[in-house]
């Protein structure tokens, strides 16, 4: 049986919505096979992954908490990726945001006032922007590739946080253990759904989705980003400054990552620790692409991937499944999601005629054997 | 993979969100006979170090008490930890062990919300009515291997591969250095921090660097057997960490400090089952077996064995405290005088080196 | 002091070797226009499978081959997704890393705690007796020699062979390459599989030689460093080699500095390799055009014959 892809004359609008569902169906089928091979009841396993985490209001709130940093960073990164700027150091920018914002919380530990939290938010954003400004400067001034600089700076940021919480920022009453004081009430994010841990950050995440959507679809700068990303030369001819674009998207990404970091430490964590993020900055890259670099898509992708993490925990708790299985299952889910997006631009053709015509190497051939 | 709650079969895929959540709530008070025990790990069970030893303890609990156990691996200290602990508490677990220092505040938070569930936090200092803390006096073990190193090191220089500058690690370095100096007053301990709990490559590289700089003995406060493997290759000697690592270094390992959580876990779970569990703070050492040792390697001569055994015996019967004065810090200031000992509060928060330790603590 | 220096260089060689393999593999893949961020996952796969094979057969040769095949096998998933299904390369690569970490620890569950002596050293007769140089260059295990040979072969391949030229053409302009009649997809498949094999080999080096054992996640981020080194090297094999040795070198030297008792906090010392890499990149990136010449223009872009 030969399957081939045929390019659609226009993108399929229905597939934009249907392809993730197809991916889910494939994930379920593959999951059933995988769990059966492992000798696990597939229905229980799938229940643990996708349903059990959401069987309480608490679970829904946790989903929002887990998705908040992914969405905040994911929407901002998606703009950078559209512009062809490869900021893969959001994790470091998140860390700097936590350091700068958290630093304010420690500095104003004894101050009980409404302005502490806004000040922390501002410094969190500035911290992230500062860390992203380094790759931006090095790229625009010295032509240094941002993939390397932003990634390397992530390691530096983590070590910087480690230096601070193992040293000067330790809790003075904490027996020199590596963690800061627990932030005061006025430095802690308000919970927006009482009885759960859903915090103000979730509102910011939703606002970011809306804001970025407006930016990309309604403003000149959004238009410029799309043009520069697709055809840098055309952008240059049109008089757009590529350097300005690089600065803009890196600062935006850094600022949002910094915000996400600040929300983590002043929300669910409530203090500075040596490790404050289980790799949100990296996972957000996947979120951006699974969301097809579109703000609304990123919103759903963030929620779905957050759910897969919660599901992984629940599979460990309710079924004694090792963490490794979670990774394998998550990987499969992502593979299917990414693969099924092909249906938006292409349709699948069954049969062997396509293969025959594609073996010719002429540029006129419009079909090619798939894999 | 074996035992899952009956609950699941009932509501699987049928009931709606609300019904499910109310049932979830009602499970949280399970009877003591079929105790459910939860463990939260900071690393993967396959790290062959810290987490691996806790998981052996979990397996001992299953075997000896018949209790059902659950574990969650590689849980990030911070937001994820609180969620996981809460999830364990709300899904019918009667006692939950959180096995890393960074879980202290999340454990406390959840403990307040689940007064009927017992919590046990490793290596922390905050307790509650339903939250106990436990830790091992690994520094006692360090005093034993320090004695061996002092007697057997020819160069008097020992390399110490360390993870992060926390009191636990610093305490171990100092205990080791003091014990070594007791035998050889000129002994020097060179410390290299690798900023990781386990990264076999880097730990091995650190061991090589230390050996190249004159260390003829290696010890470590990181998880992997890589430093000992290097010692074996280079023909120097060393000590295993957390487990007996003689399989990796049959001639190089002189002995190993073993983390043995099994008896503690079993006794605490039994206490929950028969209703005698009370909160508290234990810091156990060689006397209870929480700090254990691997058999001496063939290279350890009889007089060294005797001296090491004497140190063990002295610690067990209380005649010897590893932190007995005079103790001088790196700057040359005397911390305590002849015959005095450091109290637990000082030990718990130790953030300075004794004299003879080379290196800088990032403060 | 001379002895210490030689010993330090030997340590640097072992630290750099896995980076050389993984970066060279990734570079070939990127030269063909494919960015595979799954290096970390493929390394772990190579590490666990190589170790499992040695454990089962007692043959280090089989271990090395199995490690290579395992890396390739995992990269095949990536290849099918990005070439067959036009999936986004960046995200698919990251997903591959998640998948690889998971599956390697599943495979390795029963291998934790098992010891292996490590690949045998193969001193080259005669040459290894030369003072200093003999120790530094001619007394290694097979995979270290292999990394030297790999650099030579790959740089010759890219510069002087027709196939190398085709590979670069495919990465620089897939449409033009396709129009001339090259099988863009087939060439990319081969490049990805080669990249996977080299990552697998890097992993096998970790678990068979660098620290001969299996522990979950034992690559500890080296796959990411390898990715960065390709960029650092501006897609040139000798610079990959330089970058790997620079990074490995500073990592080892900072350990030595600590052992000497230098009065700088360890976290600051640990930052050095990263900071140094950035600084050197800045210094060598000045010439915009030179870099553009080497950077594959089509990197990350999907290809379909009709697009």
Coordinates of N, CA and C in Angstrom, one line a residue, chain B residues 142-300:
Chain B
X142 N 31.3 9.6 57.7 CA 32.4 10.3 57.1 C 33.6 10.2 58.1
X143 N 33.3 10.3 59.4 CA 34.4 10.2 60.4 C 35.1 8.8 60.3
X144 N 34.3 7.8 60.0 CA 34.9 6.5 59.9 C 35.8 6.4 58.6
X145 N 35.3 6.8 57.5 CA 36.1 6.7 56.3 C 37.3 7.7 56.3
X146 N 37.1 8.8 57.0 CA 38.2 9.8 57.2 C 39.3 9.2 58.0
X147 N 39.0 8.4 59.0 CA 40.0 7.7 59.7 C 40.8 6.7 58.8
X148 N 40.1 6.0 58.0 CA 40.7 5.1 57.1 C 41.6 5.8 56.1
X149 N 41.1 7.0 55.6 CA 41.9 7.7 54.7 C 43.2 8.3 55.3
X150 N 43.0 8.7 56.6 CA 44.2 9.3 57.3 C 45.3 8.2 57.4
X151 N 44.9 7.0 57.7 CA 45.9 6.0 57.9 C 46.4 5.4 56.6
X152 N 45.6 5.4 55.6 CA 46.1 4.8 54.4 C 46.6 5.7 53.3
X153 N 46.3 7.0 53.3 CA 46.8 7.9 52.3 C 48.2 8.2 52.4
X154 N 49.0 8.0 51.4 CA 50.4 8.2 51.5 C 50.8 9.6 51.3
X155 N 50.1 10.3 50.4 CA 50.4 11.7 50.1 C 49.7 12.6 51.2
X156 N 48.8 12.1 51.9 CA 48.1 12.9 52.8 C 47.1 13.9 52.2
X157 N 46.9 13.7 50.9 CA 46.0 14.5 50.1 C 44.8 13.7 49.6
X158 N 43.6 14.1 50.0 CA 42.4 13.3 49.6 C 41.5 14.3 48.7
X159 N 41.0 13.8 47.6 CA 40.1 14.5 46.8 C 38.7 14.3 47.2
X160 N 37.9 15.3 47.3 CA 36.5 15.2 47.7 C 35.6 15.8 46.6
X161 N 34.8 15.0 46.0 CA 33.9 15.5 45.0 C 32.6 15.8 45.6
X162 N 32.2 17.1 45.5 CA 31.0 17.5 46.2 C 29.9 18.0 45.2
X163 N 28.7 18.0 45.7 CA 27.6 18.4 44.8 C 27.3 19.9 45.0
X164 N 26.5 20.2 46.0 CA 26.1 21.6 46.2 C 26.5 22.0 47.6
X165 N 26.9 23.3 47.8 CA 27.4 23.8 49.1 C 26.2 23.9 50.1
X166 N 25.6 22.9 50.5 CA 24.6 22.9 51.6 C 25.2 22.3 52.8
X167 N 24.6 22.7 54.0 CA 25.2 22.2 55.3 C 25.5 20.7 55.3
X168 N 24.5 19.9 54.8 CA 24.7 18.5 54.8 C 26.1 18.1 54.2
X169 N 26.4 18.7 53.1 CA 27.6 18.3 52.3 C 28.8 18.9 53.1
X170 N 28.7 20.1 53.5 CA 29.8 20.8 54.2 C 30.2 20.0 55.5
X171 N 29.1 19.6 56.2 CA 29.3 18.8 57.4 C 30.1 17.5 57.2
X172 N 29.7 16.9 56.1 CA 30.4 15.7 55.7 C 31.9 15.9 55.4
X173 N 32.2 17.0 54.7 CA 33.6 17.3 54.4 C 34.4 17.6 55.6
X174 N 33.8 18.4 56.6 CA 34.5 18.7 57.8 C 34.7 17.5 58.7
X175 N 33.7 16.6 58.8 CA 33.8 15.4 59.6 C 34.9 14.5 59.0
X176 N 35.0 14.4 57.7 CA 36.0 13.6 57.1 C 37.4 14.2 57.4
X177 N 37.5 15.6 57.2 CA 38.8 16.2 57.4 C 39.3 16.1 58.8
X178 N 38.4 16.3 59.8 CA 38.7 16.2 61.2 C 39.2 14.8 61.5
X179 N 38.5 13.8 61.1 CA 38.9 12.4 61.4 C 40.2 12.1 60.8
X180 N 40.5 12.6 59.6 CA 41.7 12.3 58.9 C 42.9 13.0 59.6
X181 N 42.6 14.2 60.0 CA 43.7 15.0 60.7 C 44.1 14.4 62.1
X182 N 43.1 13.7 62.7 CA 43.4 13.1 63.9 C 44.5 12.0 63.8
X183 N 44.5 11.4 62.6 CA 45.5 10.4 62.4 C 46.8 11.0 61.8
X184 N 46.5 12.0 60.8 CA 47.6 12.6 60.1 C 47.4 14.1 60.2
X185 N 48.0 14.8 61.1 CA 47.7 16.3 61.3 C 47.9 17.1 60.1
X186 N 48.8 16.7 59.2 CA 49.0 17.5 58.0 C 48.1 17.2 56.8
X187 N 47.1 16.3 57.1 CA 46.3 15.9 56.0 C 45.5 17.1 55.3
X188 N 45.4 17.0 54.0 CA 44.7 18.1 53.3 C 43.5 17.5 52.5
X189 N 42.4 18.1 52.5 CA 41.2 17.7 51.7 C 41.0 18.7 50.7
X190 N 41.1 18.3 49.4 CA 40.8 19.2 48.3 C 39.4 18.9 47.8
X191 N 38.6 20.0 47.7 CA 37.2 19.9 47.4 C 37.0 20.4 46.0
X192 N 36.3 19.6 45.2 CA 35.8 20.1 43.9 C 34.3 20.0 43.8
X193 N 33.7 21.1 43.5 CA 32.2 21.1 43.4 C 31.8 20.9 42.0
X194 N 30.9 20.0 41.7 CA 30.5 19.8 40.3 C 29.1 20.4 40.1
X195 N 28.5 21.0 41.1 CA 27.2 21.6 40.9 C 26.1 20.7 40.2
X196 N 26.1 19.4 40.7 CA 25.2 18.5 40.2 C 25.1 17.3 41.2
X197 N 24.0 16.7 41.3 CA 23.9 15.5 42.2 C 24.4 14.3 41.4
X198 N 24.0 14.2 40.2 CA 24.6 13.2 39.4 C 24.8 13.6 37.9
X199 N 26.1 13.4 37.5 CA 26.5 13.6 36.2 C 27.8 12.8 36.1
X200 N 27.6 11.5 35.7 CA 28.8 10.6 35.8 C 30.0 11.2 35.2
X201 N 29.8 11.7 34.0 CA 31.0 12.2 33.2 C 31.7 13.3 34.1
X202 N 31.0 14.3 34.6 CA 31.6 15.4 35.3 C 32.2 14.9 36.6
X203 N 31.5 14.0 37.3 CA 32.1 13.5 38.5 C 33.4 12.7 38.3
X204 N 33.4 12.0 37.2 CA 34.6 11.3 36.9 C 35.8 12.2 36.5
X205 N 35.4 13.3 35.8 CA 36.4 14.3 35.4 C 37.0 15.0 36.7
X206 N 36.1 15.2 37.6 CA 36.5 15.9 38.9 C 37.5 14.9 39.6
X207 N 37.2 13.6 39.6 CA 38.1 12.7 40.2 C 39.4 12.7 39.6
X208 N 39.4 12.7 38.2 CA 40.7 12.7 37.5 C 41.5 14.0 37.9
X209 N 40.8 15.1 37.9 CA 41.5 16.4 38.2 C 42.2 16.3 39.6
X210 N 41.4 15.7 40.5 CA 41.9 15.7 41.9 C 43.1 14.7 42.0
X211 N 43.0 13.6 41.3 CA 44.1 12.6 41.3 C 45.3 13.3 40.6
X212 N 45.1 14.0 39.5 CA 46.2 14.6 38.9 C 46.9 15.6 39.8
X213 N 46.2 16.2 40.7 CA 46.8 17.2 41.6 C 47.3 16.6 42.9
X214 N 47.5 15.3 42.9 CA 48.2 14.7 44.0 C 47.4 13.9 45.0
X215 N 46.1 13.8 44.8 CA 45.2 13.1 45.7 C 45.5 11.6 45.4
X216 N 45.7 10.8 46.4 CA 45.8 9.4 46.2 C 44.6 8.6 46.8
X217 N 43.6 9.4 47.1 CA 42.4 8.8 47.6 C 41.2 9.7 47.2
X218 N 40.1 9.1 46.9 CA 38.9 9.9 46.4 C 37.7 9.6 47.3
X219 N 37.0 10.6 47.6 CA 35.7 10.4 48.2 C 34.7 11.3 47.7
X220 N 33.4 11.1 47.8 CA 32.5 11.9 47.1 C 31.2 12.1 47.8
X221 N 30.5 13.2 47.5 CA 29.1 13.4 48.0 C 28.3 13.7 46.7
X222 N 28.4 12.8 45.8 CA 27.6 12.8 44.6 C 27.1 11.4 44.4
X223 N 26.2 11.2 43.4 CA 25.5 9.9 43.4 C 26.2 8.8 42.7
X224 N 26.9 9.1 41.6 CA 27.2 8.0 40.7 C 28.5 7.3 41.0
X225 N 28.7 6.1 40.6 CA 30.0 5.3 40.9 C 31.1 5.8 40.0
X226 N 30.9 6.8 39.2 CA 31.9 7.2 38.2 C 33.3 7.5 38.9
X227 N 33.3 8.3 40.0 CA 34.6 8.6 40.6 C 35.3 7.4 41.0
X228 N 34.6 6.4 41.6 CA 35.3 5.2 42.0 C 35.8 4.4 40.8
X229 N 35.1 4.5 39.7 CA 35.6 3.8 38.5 C 36.9 4.4 38.1
X230 N 37.0 5.7 38.2 CA 38.2 6.4 37.8 C 39.3 6.0 38.8
X231 N 39.0 5.9 40.1 CA 40.0 5.5 41.1 C 40.5 4.1 40.7
X232 N 39.6 3.3 40.3 CA 40.0 1.9 40.0 C 41.0 1.9 38.8
X233 N 40.6 2.7 37.8 CA 41.5 2.8 36.6 C 42.9 3.4 36.9
X234 N 42.9 4.4 37.8 CA 44.1 5.1 38.0 C 44.9 4.4 39.1
X235 N 44.4 3.4 39.7 CA 45.1 2.7 40.8 C 45.2 3.5 42.1
X236 N 44.2 4.3 42.3 CA 44.1 5.0 43.7 C 42.9 4.4 44.4
X237 N 42.6 4.8 45.6 CA 41.6 4.2 46.4 C 40.5 5.2 46.7
X238 N 39.4 4.6 47.1 CA 38.2 5.5 47.4 C 37.1 4.9 48.2
X239 N 36.1 5.6 48.3 CA 34.9 5.1 49.2 C 33.6 5.2 48.4
X240 N 32.8 4.2 48.6 CA 31.5 4.3 47.9 C 30.5 5.2 48.6
X241 N 29.6 5.6 47.8 CA 28.6 6.6 48.3 C 27.2 6.0 48.2
X242 N 26.4 6.0 49.3 CA 25.0 5.6 49.3 C 24.8 4.1 49.2
X243 N 25.5 3.4 48.3 CA 25.4 2.0 48.1 C 26.8 1.4 48.1
X244 N 26.8 0.1 48.3 CA 28.1 -0.7 48.1 C 28.4 -0.6 46.6
X245 N 29.5 0.0 46.3 CA 29.8 0.2 44.9 C 31.0 -0.7 44.5
X246 N 31.2 -1.8 45.2 CA 32.4 -2.6 45.0 C 32.3 -3.2 43.6
X247 N 31.1 -3.4 43.0 CA 31.0 -4.0 41.7 C 31.7 -3.1 40.7
X248 N 31.7 -1.8 41.0 CA 32.3 -0.8 40.0 C 33.8 -0.6 40.3
X249 N 34.2 -1.0 41.5 CA 35.6 -0.7 41.9 C 36.1 -1.8 42.8
X250 N 36.2 -3.0 42.4 CA 36.5 -4.2 43.3 C 37.8 -4.0 44.1
X251 N 38.8 -3.4 43.6 CA 40.0 -3.2 44.4 C 40.1 -1.8 45.0
X252 N 39.5 -0.8 44.4 CA 39.7 0.6 44.8 C 38.8 0.9 46.0
X253 N 37.6 0.3 46.1 CA 36.7 0.6 47.2 C 37.2 0.1 48.5
X254 N 37.4 1.0 49.4 CA 37.9 0.5 50.8 C 36.7 0.2 51.6
X255 N 35.7 1.0 51.6 CA 34.4 0.6 52.1 C 33.4 1.6 51.5
X256 N 32.2 1.6 51.9 CA 31.2 2.6 51.4 C 30.3 2.9 52.5
X257 N 29.8 4.2 52.6 CA 28.8 4.6 53.5 C 27.5 4.2 52.8
X258 N 26.6 3.5 53.5 CA 25.4 3.1 52.9 C 24.2 3.8 53.6
X259 N 23.3 4.4 52.7 CA 22.1 4.9 53.2 C 21.1 3.8 53.4
X260 N 20.7 3.5 54.6 CA 19.8 2.4 54.8 C 18.5 2.9 55.4
X261 N 17.5 3.2 54.6 CA 16.3 3.7 55.1 C 15.3 2.6 55.4
X262 N 15.6 1.4 55.0 CA 14.6 0.3 55.2 C 14.0 0.2 56.6
X263 N 14.8 0.0 57.6 CA 14.2 -0.2 58.9 C 13.3 1.0 59.4
X264 N 13.8 2.2 59.1 CA 13.0 3.3 59.5 C 11.6 3.3 58.8
X265 N 11.6 3.2 57.5 CA 10.4 3.2 56.7 C 9.4 2.1 57.2
X266 N 10.0 0.9 57.4 CA 9.1 -0.2 57.8 C 8.5 0.1 59.2
X267 N 9.3 0.6 60.1 CA 8.8 0.9 61.4 C 7.7 2.0 61.4
X268 N 8.0 3.0 60.6 CA 7.0 4.1 60.5 C 5.7 3.7 59.9
X269 N 5.8 2.8 58.9 CA 4.5 2.4 58.2 C 3.8 1.5 59.2
X270 N 4.5 0.6 59.9 CA 3.9 -0.3 60.9 C 3.2 0.6 62.0
X271 N 3.8 1.7 62.4 CA 3.2 2.5 63.4 C 1.9 3.1 62.9
X272 N 1.9 3.5 61.6 CA 0.6 4.0 61.1 C -0.4 2.9 61.1
X273 N 0.0 1.7 60.7 CA -1.0 0.6 60.7 C -1.6 0.3 62.0
X274 N -0.7 0.3 63.1 CA -1.3 0.0 64.4 C -1.7 1.2 65.2
X275 N -1.7 2.3 64.5 CA -2.2 3.5 65.2 C -1.3 4.2 66.2
X276 N 0.0 3.8 66.2 CA 0.9 4.4 67.2 C 1.8 5.5 66.7
X277 N 1.6 5.9 65.4 CA 2.4 6.9 64.8 C 2.3 8.3 65.6
X278 N 3.5 8.8 65.9 CA 3.5 10.2 66.4 C 4.5 11.0 65.6
X279 N 4.3 12.3 65.6 CA 5.3 13.2 64.9 C 6.5 13.2 65.7
X280 N 7.6 13.7 65.1 CA 8.8 13.9 65.8 C 9.9 14.2 64.8
X281 N 11.2 14.2 65.4 CA 12.3 14.5 64.6 C 13.4 13.6 64.9
X282 N 13.7 12.7 64.0 CA 14.8 11.8 64.3 C 16.0 12.1 63.4
X283 N 17.2 11.9 64.0 CA 18.4 12.1 63.3 C 19.3 10.9 63.7
X284 N 19.2 9.8 62.9 CA 19.8 8.6 63.4 C 21.1 8.4 62.7
X285 N 22.0 7.6 63.3 CA 23.3 7.4 62.7 C 23.7 5.9 62.7
X286 N 25.0 5.7 63.0 CA 25.5 4.3 62.9 C 24.8 3.4 63.9
X287 N 24.3 4.0 65.1 CA 23.8 3.1 66.1 C 22.5 2.4 65.7
X288 N 21.6 3.0 64.9 CA 20.4 2.3 64.5 C 20.6 1.7 63.1
X289 N 21.7 1.9 62.5 CA 21.9 1.2 61.2 C 21.5 2.1 60.0
X290 N 20.9 3.3 60.3 CA 20.5 4.1 59.2 C 21.8 4.5 58.3
X291 N 22.9 4.7 59.0 CA 24.2 4.9 58.4 C 24.9 3.5 58.5
X292 N 25.0 2.9 57.3 CA 25.6 1.6 57.3 C 27.0 1.6 56.5
X293 N 27.6 0.4 56.5 CA 28.9 0.3 55.8 C 29.0 -0.9 54.9
X294 N 29.7 -0.8 53.8 CA 30.0 -2.0 53.0 C 31.2 -2.7 53.7
X295 N 31.3 -4.0 53.4 CA 32.5 -4.7 54.0 C 33.8 -4.0 53.5
X296 N 34.8 -4.1 54.4 CA 36.1 -3.5 54.0 C 36.7 -4.2 52.8
X297 N 37.3 -3.4 51.9 CA 38.0 -4.0 50.8 C 39.3 -4.7 51.2
X298 N 39.8 -5.6 50.3 CA 40.9 -6.4 50.7 C 42.1 -5.5 51.0
X299 N 42.2 -4.3 50.4 CA 43.4 -3.5 50.6 C 43.5 -2.9 52.0
X300 N 42.4 -3.0 52.8 CA 42.4 -2.4 54.1 C 43.1 -3.3 55.1

